[in-house]
PDB file of C-alpha atoms in Angstrom:
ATOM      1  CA  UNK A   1      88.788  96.499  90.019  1.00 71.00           C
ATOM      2  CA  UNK A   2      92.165  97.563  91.101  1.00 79.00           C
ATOM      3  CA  UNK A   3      92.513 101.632  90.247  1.00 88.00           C
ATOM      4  CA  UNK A   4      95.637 101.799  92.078  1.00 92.00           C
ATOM      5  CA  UNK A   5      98.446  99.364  93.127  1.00 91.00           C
ATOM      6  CA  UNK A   6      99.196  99.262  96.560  1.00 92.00           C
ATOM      7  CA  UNK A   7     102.179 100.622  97.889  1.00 84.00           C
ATOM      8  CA  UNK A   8     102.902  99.576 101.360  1.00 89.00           C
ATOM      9  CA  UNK A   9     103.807  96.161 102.630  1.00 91.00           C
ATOM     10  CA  UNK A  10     100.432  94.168 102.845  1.00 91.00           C
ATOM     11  CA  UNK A  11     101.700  92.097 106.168  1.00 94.00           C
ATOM     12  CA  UNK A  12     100.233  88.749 106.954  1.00 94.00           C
ATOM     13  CA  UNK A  13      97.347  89.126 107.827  1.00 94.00           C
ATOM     14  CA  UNK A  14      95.955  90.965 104.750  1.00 95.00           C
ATOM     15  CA  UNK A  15      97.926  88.365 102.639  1.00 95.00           C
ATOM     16  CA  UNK A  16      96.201  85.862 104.130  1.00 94.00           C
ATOM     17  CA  UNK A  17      92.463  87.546 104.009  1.00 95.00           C
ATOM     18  CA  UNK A  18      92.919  89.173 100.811  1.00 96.00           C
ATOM     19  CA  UNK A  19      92.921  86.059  98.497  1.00 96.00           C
ATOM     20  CA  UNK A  20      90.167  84.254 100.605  1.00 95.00           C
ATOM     21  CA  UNK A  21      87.592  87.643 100.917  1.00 96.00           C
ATOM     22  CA  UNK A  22      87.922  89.648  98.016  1.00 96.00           C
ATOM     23  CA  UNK A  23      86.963  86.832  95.633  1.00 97.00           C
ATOM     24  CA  UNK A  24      84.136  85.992  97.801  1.00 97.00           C
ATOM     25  CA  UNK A  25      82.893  89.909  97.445  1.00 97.00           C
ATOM     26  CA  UNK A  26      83.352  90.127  93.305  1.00 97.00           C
ATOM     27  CA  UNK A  27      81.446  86.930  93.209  1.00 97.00           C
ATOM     28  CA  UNK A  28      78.611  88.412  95.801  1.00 97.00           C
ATOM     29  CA  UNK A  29      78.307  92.052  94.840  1.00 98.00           C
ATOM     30  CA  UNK A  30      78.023  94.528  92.519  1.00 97.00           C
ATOM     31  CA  UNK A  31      80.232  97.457  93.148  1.00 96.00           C
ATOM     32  CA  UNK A  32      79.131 101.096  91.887  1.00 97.00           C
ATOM     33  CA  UNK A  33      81.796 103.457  93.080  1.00 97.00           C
ATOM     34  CA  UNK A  34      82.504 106.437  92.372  1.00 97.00           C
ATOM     35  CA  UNK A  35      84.934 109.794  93.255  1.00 97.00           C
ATOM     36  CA  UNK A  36      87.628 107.150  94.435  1.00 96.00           C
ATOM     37  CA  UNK A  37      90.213 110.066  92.864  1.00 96.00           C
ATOM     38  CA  UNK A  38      89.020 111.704  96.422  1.00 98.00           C
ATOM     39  CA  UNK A  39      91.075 109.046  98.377  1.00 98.00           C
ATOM     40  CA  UNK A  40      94.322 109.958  98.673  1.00 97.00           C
ATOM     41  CA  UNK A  41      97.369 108.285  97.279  1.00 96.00           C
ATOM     42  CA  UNK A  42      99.370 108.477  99.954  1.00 96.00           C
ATOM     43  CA  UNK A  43      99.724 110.101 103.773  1.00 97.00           C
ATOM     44  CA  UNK A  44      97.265 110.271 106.564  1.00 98.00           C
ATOM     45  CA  UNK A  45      93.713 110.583 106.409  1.00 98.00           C
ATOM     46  CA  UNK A  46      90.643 109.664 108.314  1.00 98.00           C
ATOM     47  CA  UNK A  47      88.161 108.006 106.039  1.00 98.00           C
ATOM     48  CA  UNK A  48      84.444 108.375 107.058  1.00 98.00           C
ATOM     49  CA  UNK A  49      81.571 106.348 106.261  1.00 98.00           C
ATOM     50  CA  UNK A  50      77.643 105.925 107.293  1.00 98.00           C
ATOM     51  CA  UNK A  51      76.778 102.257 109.038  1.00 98.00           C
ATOM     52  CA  UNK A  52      74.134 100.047 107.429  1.00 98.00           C
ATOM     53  CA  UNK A  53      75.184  96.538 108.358  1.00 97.00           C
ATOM     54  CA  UNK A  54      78.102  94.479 110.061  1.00 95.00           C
ATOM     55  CA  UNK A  55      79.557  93.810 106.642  1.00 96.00           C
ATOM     56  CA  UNK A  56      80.276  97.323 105.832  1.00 97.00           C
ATOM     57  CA  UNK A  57      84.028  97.040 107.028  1.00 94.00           C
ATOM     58  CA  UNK A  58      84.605  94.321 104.786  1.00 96.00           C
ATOM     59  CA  UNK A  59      83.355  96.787 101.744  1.00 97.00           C
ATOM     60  CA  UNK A  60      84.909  99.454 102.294  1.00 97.00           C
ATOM     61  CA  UNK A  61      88.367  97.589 103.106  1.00 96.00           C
ATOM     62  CA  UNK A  62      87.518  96.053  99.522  1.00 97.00           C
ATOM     63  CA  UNK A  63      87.321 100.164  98.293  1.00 97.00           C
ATOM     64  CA  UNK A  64      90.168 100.944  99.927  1.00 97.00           C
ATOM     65  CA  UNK A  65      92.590  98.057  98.878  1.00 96.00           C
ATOM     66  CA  UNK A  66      91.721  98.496  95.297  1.00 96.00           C
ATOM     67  CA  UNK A  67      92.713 102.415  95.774  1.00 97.00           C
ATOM     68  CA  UNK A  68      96.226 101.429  96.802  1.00 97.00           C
ATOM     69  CA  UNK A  69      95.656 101.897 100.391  1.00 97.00           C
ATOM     70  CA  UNK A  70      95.025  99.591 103.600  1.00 97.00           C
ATOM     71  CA  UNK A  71      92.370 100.167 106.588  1.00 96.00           C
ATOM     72  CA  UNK A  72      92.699 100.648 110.256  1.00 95.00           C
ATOM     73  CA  UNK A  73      89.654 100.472 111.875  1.00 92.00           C
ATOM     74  CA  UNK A  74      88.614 101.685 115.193  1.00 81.00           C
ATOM     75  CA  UNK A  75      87.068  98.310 116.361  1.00 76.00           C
ATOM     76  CA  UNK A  76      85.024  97.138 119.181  1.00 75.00           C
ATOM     77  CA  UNK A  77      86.577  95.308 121.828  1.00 74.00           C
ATOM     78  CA  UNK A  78      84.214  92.879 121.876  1.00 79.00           C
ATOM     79  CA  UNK A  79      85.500  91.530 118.534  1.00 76.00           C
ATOM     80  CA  UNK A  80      88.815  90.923 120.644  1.00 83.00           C
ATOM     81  CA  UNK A  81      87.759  88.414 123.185  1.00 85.00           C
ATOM     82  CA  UNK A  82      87.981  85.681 120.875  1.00 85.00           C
ATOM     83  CA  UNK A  83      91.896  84.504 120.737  1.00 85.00           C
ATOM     84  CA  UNK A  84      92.012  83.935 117.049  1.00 87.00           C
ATOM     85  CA  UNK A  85      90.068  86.881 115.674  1.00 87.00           C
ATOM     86  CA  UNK A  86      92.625  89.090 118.086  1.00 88.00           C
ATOM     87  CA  UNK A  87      95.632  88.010 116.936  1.00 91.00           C
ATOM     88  CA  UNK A  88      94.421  88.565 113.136  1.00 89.00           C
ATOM     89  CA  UNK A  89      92.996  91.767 114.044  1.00 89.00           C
ATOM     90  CA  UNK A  90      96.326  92.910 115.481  1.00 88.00           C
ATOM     91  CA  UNK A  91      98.416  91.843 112.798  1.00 92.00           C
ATOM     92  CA  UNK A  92      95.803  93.528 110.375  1.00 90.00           C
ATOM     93  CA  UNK A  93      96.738  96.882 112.736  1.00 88.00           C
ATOM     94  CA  UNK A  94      93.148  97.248 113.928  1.00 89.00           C
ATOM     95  CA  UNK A  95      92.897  99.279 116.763  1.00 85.00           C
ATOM     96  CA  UNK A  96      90.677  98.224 119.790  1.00 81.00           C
ATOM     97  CA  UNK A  97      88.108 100.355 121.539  1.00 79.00           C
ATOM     98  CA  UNK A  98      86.822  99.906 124.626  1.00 68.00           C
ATOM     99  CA  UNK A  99      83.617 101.797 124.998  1.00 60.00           C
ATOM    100  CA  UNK A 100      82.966 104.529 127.801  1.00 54.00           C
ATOM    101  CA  UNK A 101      86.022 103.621 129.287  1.00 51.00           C
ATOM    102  CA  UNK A 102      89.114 105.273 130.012  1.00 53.00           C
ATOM    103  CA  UNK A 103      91.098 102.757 127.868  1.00 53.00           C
ATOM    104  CA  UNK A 104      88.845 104.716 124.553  1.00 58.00           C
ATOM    105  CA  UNK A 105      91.282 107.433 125.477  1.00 69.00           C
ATOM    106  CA  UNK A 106      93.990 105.057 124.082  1.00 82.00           C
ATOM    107  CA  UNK A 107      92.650 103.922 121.434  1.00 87.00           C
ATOM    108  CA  UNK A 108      92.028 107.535 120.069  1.00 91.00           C
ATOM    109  CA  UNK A 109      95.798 108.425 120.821  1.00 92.00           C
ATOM    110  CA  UNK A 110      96.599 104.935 118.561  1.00 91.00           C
ATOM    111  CA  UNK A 111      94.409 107.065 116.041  1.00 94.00           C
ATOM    112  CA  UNK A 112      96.622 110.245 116.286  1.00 96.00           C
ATOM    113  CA  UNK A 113      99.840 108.044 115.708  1.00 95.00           C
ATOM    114  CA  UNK A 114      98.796 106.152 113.017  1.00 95.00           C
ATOM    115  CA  UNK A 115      97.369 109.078 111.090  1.00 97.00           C
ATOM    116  CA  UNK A 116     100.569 110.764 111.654  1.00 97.00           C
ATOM    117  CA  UNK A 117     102.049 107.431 110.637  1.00 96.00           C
ATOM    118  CA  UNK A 118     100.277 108.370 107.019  1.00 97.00           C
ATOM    119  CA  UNK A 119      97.836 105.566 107.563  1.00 96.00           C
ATOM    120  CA  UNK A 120      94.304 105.543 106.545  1.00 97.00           C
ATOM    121  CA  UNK A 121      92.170 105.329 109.619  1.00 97.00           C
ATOM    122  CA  UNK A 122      88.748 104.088 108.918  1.00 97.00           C
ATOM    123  CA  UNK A 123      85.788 105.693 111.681  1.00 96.00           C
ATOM    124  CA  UNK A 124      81.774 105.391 111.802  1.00 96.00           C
ATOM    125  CA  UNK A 125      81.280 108.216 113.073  1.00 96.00           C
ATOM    126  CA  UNK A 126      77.352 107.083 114.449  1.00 96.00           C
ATOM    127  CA  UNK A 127      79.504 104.591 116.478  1.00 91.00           C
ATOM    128  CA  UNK A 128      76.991 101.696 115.751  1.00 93.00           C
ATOM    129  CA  UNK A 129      74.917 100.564 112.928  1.00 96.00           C
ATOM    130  CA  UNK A 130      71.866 103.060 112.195  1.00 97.00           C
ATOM    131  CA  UNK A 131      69.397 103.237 114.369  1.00 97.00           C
ATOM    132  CA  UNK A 132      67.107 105.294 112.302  1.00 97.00           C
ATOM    133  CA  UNK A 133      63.820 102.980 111.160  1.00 96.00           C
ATOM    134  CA  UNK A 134      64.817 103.668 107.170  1.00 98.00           C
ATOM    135  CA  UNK A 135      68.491 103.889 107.805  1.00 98.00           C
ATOM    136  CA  UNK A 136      69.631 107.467 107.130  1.00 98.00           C
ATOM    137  CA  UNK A 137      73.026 108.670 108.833  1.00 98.00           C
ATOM    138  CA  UNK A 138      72.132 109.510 112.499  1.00 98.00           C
ATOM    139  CA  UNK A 139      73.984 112.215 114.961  1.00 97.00           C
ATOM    140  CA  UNK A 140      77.617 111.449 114.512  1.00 97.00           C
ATOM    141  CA  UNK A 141      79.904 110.743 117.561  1.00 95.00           C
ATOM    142  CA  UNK A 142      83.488 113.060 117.888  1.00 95.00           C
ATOM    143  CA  UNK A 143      85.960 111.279 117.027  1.00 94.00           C
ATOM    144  CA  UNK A 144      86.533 111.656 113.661  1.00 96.00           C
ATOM    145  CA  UNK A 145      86.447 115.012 114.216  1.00 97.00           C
ATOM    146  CA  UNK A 146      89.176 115.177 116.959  1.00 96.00           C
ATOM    147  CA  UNK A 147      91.287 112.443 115.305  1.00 96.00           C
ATOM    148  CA  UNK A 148      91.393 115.609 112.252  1.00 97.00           C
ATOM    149  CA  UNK A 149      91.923 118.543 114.358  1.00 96.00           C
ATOM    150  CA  UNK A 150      94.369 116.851 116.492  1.00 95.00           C
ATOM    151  CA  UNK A 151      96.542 116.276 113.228  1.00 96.00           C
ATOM    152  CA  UNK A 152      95.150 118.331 110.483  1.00 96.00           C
ATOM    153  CA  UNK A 153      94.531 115.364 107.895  1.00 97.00           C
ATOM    154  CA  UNK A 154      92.325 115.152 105.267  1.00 98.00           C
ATOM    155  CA  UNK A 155      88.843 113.809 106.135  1.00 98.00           C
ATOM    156  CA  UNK A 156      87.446 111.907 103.306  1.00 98.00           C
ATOM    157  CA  UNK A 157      83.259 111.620 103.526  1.00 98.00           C
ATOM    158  CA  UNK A 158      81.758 108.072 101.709  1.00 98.00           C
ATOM    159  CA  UNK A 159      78.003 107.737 101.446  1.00 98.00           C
ATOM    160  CA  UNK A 160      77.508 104.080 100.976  1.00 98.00           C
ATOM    161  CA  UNK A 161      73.940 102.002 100.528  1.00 98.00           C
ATOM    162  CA  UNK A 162      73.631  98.434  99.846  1.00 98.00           C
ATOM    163  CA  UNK A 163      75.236  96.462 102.473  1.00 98.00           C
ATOM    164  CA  UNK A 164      72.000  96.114 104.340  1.00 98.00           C
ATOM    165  CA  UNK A 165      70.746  93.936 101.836  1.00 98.00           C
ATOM    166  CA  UNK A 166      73.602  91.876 101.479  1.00 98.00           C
ATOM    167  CA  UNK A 167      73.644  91.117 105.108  1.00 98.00           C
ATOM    168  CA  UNK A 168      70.866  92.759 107.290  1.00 97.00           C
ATOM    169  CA  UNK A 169      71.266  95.006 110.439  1.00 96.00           C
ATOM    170  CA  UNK A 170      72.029  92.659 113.508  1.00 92.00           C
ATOM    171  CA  UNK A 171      71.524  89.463 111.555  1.00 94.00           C
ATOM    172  CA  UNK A 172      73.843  86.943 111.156  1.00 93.00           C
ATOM    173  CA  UNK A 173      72.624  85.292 107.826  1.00 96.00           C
ATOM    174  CA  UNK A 174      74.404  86.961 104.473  1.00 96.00           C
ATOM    175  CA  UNK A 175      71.908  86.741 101.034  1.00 97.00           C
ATOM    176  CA  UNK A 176      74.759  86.299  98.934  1.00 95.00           C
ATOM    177  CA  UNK A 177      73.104  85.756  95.542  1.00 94.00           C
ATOM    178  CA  UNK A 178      71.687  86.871  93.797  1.00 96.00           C
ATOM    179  CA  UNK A 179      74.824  89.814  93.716  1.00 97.00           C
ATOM    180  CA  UNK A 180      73.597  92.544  95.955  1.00 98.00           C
ATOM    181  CA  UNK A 181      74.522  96.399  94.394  1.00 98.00           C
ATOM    182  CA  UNK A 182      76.773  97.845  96.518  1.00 98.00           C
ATOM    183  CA  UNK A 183      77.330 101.426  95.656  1.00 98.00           C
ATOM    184  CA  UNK A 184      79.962 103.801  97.778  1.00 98.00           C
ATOM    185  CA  UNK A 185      80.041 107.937  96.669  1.00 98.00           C
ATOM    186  CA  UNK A 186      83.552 109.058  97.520  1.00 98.00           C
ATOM    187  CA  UNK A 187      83.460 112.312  98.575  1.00 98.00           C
ATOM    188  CA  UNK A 188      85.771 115.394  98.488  1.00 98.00           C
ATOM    189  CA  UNK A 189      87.780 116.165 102.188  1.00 98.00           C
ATOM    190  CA  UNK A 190      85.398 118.344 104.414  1.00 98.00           C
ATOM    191  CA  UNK A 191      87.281 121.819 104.868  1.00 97.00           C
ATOM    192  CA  UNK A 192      87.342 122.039 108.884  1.00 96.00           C
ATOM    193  CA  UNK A 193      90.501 124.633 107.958  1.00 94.00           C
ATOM    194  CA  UNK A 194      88.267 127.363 110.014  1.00 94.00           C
ATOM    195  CA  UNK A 195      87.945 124.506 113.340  1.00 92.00           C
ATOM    196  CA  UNK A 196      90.773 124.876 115.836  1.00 71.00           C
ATOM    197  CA  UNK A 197      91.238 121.847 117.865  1.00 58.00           C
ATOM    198  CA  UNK A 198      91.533 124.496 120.934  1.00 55.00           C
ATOM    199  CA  UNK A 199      93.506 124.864 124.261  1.00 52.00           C
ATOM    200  CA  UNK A 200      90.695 122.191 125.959  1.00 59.00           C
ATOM    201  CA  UNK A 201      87.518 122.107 127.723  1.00 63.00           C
ATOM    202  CA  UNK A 202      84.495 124.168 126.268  1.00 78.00           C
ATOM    203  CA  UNK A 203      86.470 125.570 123.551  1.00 83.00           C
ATOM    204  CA  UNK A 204      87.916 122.111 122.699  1.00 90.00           C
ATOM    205  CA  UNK A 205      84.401 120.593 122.854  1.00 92.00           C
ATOM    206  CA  UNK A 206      82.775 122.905 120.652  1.00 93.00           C
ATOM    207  CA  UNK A 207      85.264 122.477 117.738  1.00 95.00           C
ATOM    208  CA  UNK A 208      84.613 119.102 117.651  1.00 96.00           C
ATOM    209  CA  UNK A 209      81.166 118.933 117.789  1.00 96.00           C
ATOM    210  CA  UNK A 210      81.078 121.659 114.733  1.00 97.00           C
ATOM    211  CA  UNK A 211      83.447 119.376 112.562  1.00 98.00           C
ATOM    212  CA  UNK A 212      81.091 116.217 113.145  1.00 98.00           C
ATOM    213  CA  UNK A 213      78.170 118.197 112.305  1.00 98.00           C
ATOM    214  CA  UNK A 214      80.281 118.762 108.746  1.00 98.00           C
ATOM    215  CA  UNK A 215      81.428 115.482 108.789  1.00 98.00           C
ATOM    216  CA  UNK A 216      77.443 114.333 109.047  1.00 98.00           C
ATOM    217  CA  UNK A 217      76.427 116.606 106.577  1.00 98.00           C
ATOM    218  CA  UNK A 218      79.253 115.527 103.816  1.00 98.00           C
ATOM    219  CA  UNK A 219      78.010 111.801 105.077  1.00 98.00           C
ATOM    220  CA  UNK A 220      74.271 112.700 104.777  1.00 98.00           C
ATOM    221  CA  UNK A 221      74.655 114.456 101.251  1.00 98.00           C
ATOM    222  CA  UNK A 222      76.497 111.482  99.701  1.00 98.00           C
ATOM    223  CA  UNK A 223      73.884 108.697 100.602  1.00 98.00           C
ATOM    224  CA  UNK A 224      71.202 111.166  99.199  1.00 98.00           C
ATOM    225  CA  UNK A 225      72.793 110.942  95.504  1.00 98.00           C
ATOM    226  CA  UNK A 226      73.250 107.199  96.101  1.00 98.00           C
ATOM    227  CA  UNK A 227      69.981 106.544  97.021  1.00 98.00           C
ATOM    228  CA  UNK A 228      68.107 109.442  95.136  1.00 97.00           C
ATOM    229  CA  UNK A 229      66.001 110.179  98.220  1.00 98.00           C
ATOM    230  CA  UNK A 230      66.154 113.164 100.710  1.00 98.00           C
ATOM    231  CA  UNK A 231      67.192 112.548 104.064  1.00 98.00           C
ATOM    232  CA  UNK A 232      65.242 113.872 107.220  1.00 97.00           C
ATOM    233  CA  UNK A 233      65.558 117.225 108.096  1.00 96.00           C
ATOM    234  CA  UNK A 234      66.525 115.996 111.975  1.00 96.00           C
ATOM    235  CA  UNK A 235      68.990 113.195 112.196  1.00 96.00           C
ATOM    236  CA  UNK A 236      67.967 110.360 114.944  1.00 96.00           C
ATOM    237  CA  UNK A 237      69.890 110.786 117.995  1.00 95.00           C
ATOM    238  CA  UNK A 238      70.323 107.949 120.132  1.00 91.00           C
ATOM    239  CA  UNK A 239      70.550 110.280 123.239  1.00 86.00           C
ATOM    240  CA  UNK A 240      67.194 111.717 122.659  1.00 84.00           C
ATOM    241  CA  UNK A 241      64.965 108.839 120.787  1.00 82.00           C
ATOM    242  CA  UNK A 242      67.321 106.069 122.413  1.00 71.00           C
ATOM    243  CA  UNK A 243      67.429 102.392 120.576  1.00 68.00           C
ATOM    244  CA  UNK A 244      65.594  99.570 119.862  1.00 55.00           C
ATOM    245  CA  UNK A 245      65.626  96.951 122.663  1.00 40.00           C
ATOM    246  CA  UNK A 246      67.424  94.170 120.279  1.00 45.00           C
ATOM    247  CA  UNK A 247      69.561  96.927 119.140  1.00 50.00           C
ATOM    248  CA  UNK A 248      70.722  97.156 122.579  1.00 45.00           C
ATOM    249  CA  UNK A 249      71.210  94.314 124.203  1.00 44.00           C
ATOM    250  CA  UNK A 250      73.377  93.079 121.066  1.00 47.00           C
ATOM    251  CA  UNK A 251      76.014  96.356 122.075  1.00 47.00           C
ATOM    252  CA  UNK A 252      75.659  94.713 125.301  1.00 40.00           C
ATOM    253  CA  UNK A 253      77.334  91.805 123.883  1.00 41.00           C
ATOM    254  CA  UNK A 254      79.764  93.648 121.798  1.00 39.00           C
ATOM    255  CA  UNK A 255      81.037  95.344 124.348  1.00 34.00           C
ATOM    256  CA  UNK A 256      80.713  93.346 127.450  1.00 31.00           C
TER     257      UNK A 256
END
């Protein structure tokens, strides 16, 4: 369902995956989307989404590439330790993170540049699939927010459901058929106009955590009109309520 043609060079890598994965998604899903006006046509933005399963990249690349534009995830560096996979992951300009380590302060500057670039920059802002037992957006990680206030882009909120049922959280078995309904609520950009990124520190801090808490919230109030349910009051926070022991050791693996 193309809604807009593409206008920047696709590169190899995409011409390579596009023709193999997309036909393997319209055969396997489907797609309810809606406000995909919201994305924009063309120049930087950060493009937001809840986590349900390990397939969710793949879907909302598939949203994105039929709105004209291409994806540049923030990816774990786990997925780079296999030779292949990096070099297609590079050429697909996917940006590596490397988790609670000082190289994560490169990756976020690669963020910066290719937002100012006018790329769409693709972040879960939980930072892992969702932790909470029925799968509602948790507390949201920073760096959406400080990729936005460090360039003043649009951020674009999607509330997506679905994905868990095509492939489960931290399984490694897809139930492809019978087609799994995939449904993704485009939101409209969350106004941090009011959020200074600040001179540093406290100040600097505090911004950002007040533009995730929007960012949640926009997050939160999509997947409650795609699912037609009310989220909990208090969102699960890893920090406090920690993780499930499988859920653990397989970040372990990812980012080991």
């Amino acid at each position: 369902m193309t809604v807009r043609k593409l206008q920047q060079p696709r590169g190899w890598a995409f011409s390579f995956a596009v023709p193999i994965v997309k036909p393997l998604l319209l055969a396997t899903t489907r797609r309810d989307w809606r406000g995909g006006e919201n994305i924009p046509a063309t120049g930087g933005f950060v493009l937001v989404l809840n986590h349900v399963s390990h397939v969710d990249p793949l879907l909302a690349a598939h949203l994105l590439y039929d709105h004209g534009r291409l994806p540049r995830y923030l990816a774990k560096s786990g997925l780079f330790r296999n030779r292949f996979l990096a070099f297609f992951l590079r050429g697909a300009g996917q940006i590596p993170v490397h988790r609670a380590t000082s190289s994560a302060i490169g990756a976020y500057d690669a963020a910066v540049e290719a937002v100012r670039r006018g790329e769409c920059v693709v972040v879960y802002p939980e930072g892992t699939i969702s932790r909470d037992p029925d799968l509602w957006p948790m507390r949201g990680k920073t760096g959406a927010a400080r990729i936005a206030l460090a360039t003043g882009c649009p951020v674009i909120p999607v509330g997506q459901w679905g994905a868990q049922d095509l492939l489960a959280p931290y399984t490694k078995k897809p139930r492809l058929f019978p087609p799994k309904k995939i449904s993704m609520h485009v939101g409209e950009p969350v106004d941090l106009s009011d959020l200074a990124a600040g001179s540093g520190g406290g100040a600097e801090a505090a911004a950002a955590q007040r533009a995730t808490d929007r960012i949640m919230a926009a997050i939160t109030a999509l997947v409650e009109q795609v699912r037609g349910e009310r989220a909990p009051a208090v969102r699960f926070d890893m920090r406090r309520q920690g993780a499930r022991a499988d859920d653990e050791s397989q970040d372990r693996k990812d980012t080991a």
